[in-house]
XYZ file of C-alpha atoms in Angstrom:
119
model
C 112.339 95.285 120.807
C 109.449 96.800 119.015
C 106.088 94.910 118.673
C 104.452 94.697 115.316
C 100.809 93.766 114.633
C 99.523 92.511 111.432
C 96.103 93.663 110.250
C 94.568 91.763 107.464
C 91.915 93.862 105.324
C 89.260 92.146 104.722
C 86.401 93.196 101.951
C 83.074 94.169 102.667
C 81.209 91.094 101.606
C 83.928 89.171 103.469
C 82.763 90.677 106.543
C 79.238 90.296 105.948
C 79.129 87.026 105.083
C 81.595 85.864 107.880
C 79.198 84.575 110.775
C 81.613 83.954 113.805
C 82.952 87.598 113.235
C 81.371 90.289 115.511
C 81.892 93.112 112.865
C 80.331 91.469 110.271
C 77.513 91.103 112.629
C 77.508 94.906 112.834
C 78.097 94.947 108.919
C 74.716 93.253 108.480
C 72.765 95.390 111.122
C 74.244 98.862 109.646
C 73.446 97.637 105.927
C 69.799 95.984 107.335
C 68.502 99.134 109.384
C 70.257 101.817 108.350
C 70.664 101.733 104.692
C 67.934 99.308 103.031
C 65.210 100.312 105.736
C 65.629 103.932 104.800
C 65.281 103.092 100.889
C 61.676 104.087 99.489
C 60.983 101.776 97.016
C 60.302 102.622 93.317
C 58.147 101.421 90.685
C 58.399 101.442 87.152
C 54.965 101.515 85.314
C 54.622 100.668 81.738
C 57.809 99.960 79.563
C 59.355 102.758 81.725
C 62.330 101.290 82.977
C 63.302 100.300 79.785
C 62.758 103.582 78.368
C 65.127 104.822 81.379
C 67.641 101.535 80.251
C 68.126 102.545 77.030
C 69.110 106.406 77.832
C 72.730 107.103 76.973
C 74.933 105.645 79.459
C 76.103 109.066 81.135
C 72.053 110.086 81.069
C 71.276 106.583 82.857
C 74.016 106.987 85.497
C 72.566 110.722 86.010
C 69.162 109.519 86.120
C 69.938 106.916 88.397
C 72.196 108.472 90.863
C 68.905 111.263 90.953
C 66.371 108.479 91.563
C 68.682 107.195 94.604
C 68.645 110.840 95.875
C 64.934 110.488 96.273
C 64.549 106.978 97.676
C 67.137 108.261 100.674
C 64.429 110.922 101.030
C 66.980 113.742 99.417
C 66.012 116.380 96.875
C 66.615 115.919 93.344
C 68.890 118.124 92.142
C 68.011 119.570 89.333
C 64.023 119.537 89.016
C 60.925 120.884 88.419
C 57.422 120.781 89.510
C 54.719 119.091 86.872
C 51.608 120.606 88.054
C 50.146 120.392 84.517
C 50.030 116.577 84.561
C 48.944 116.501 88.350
C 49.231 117.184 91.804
C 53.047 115.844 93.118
C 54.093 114.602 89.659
C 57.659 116.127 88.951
C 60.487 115.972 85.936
C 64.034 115.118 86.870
C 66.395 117.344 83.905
C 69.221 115.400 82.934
C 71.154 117.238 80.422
C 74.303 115.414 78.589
C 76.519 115.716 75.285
C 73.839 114.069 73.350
C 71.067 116.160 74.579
C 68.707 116.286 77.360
C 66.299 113.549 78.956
C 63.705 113.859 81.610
C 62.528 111.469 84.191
C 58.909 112.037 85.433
C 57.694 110.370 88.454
C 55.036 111.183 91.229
C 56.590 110.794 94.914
C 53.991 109.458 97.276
C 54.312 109.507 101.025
C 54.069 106.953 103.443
C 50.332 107.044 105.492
C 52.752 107.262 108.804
C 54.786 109.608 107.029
C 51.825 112.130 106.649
C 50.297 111.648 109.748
C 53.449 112.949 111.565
C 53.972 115.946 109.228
C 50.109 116.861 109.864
C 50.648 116.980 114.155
């Protein structure tokens, strides 16, 4: 006789919203700590983000998926430096079938963040 077991998949926000299960428990501290504490936040000055809204959509995924490269603390990767409009301001080139858009933004450190790259 051969023994079978059943597994039943369950989705993602199944298992993060389930409160009596112990791996949704370790859903919600991997998602907490690991993933949203390690997001730096972003801010949008002027009518910016809806400048970035209305790109085309293949420019706005680009643009986005560069913008989460930079919260996780990753590079952009494709780049340059803006030294003519200040110190740690730099473009983001996004270049698509309609042409090519450019994201400027200024990354700023954390105080703590500085303080340990200074020791």
């Amino acid at each position: 006789m051969v023994a079978t077991q059943t597994f039943q998949l369950k989705r993602a926000e199944d298992l993060y919203n389930d409160p009596g299960d112990n791996v949704s428990a370790q859903l919600r501290y991997y998602i907490n700590i690991d993933i949203l504490s390690r997001v730096k936040p972003l801010d949008f000055l002027g009518d910016s983000l809806d400048v970035l809204r209305a790109f085309p959509d293949g420019a706005r995924r680009a643009a986005g998926f560069q913008l989460d490269r930079l919260q996780r603390g990753l590079e952009a990767l494709d780049w340059k430096p803006m030294p003519s409009i200040g110190a740690g301001v730099q473009e983001i080139r996004v270049r698509e079938e309609g042409g090519a858009f450019r994201v400027i933004y200024l990354a700023r450190r954390r105080l703590s963040e500085l303080m340990r790259t200074q020791r």
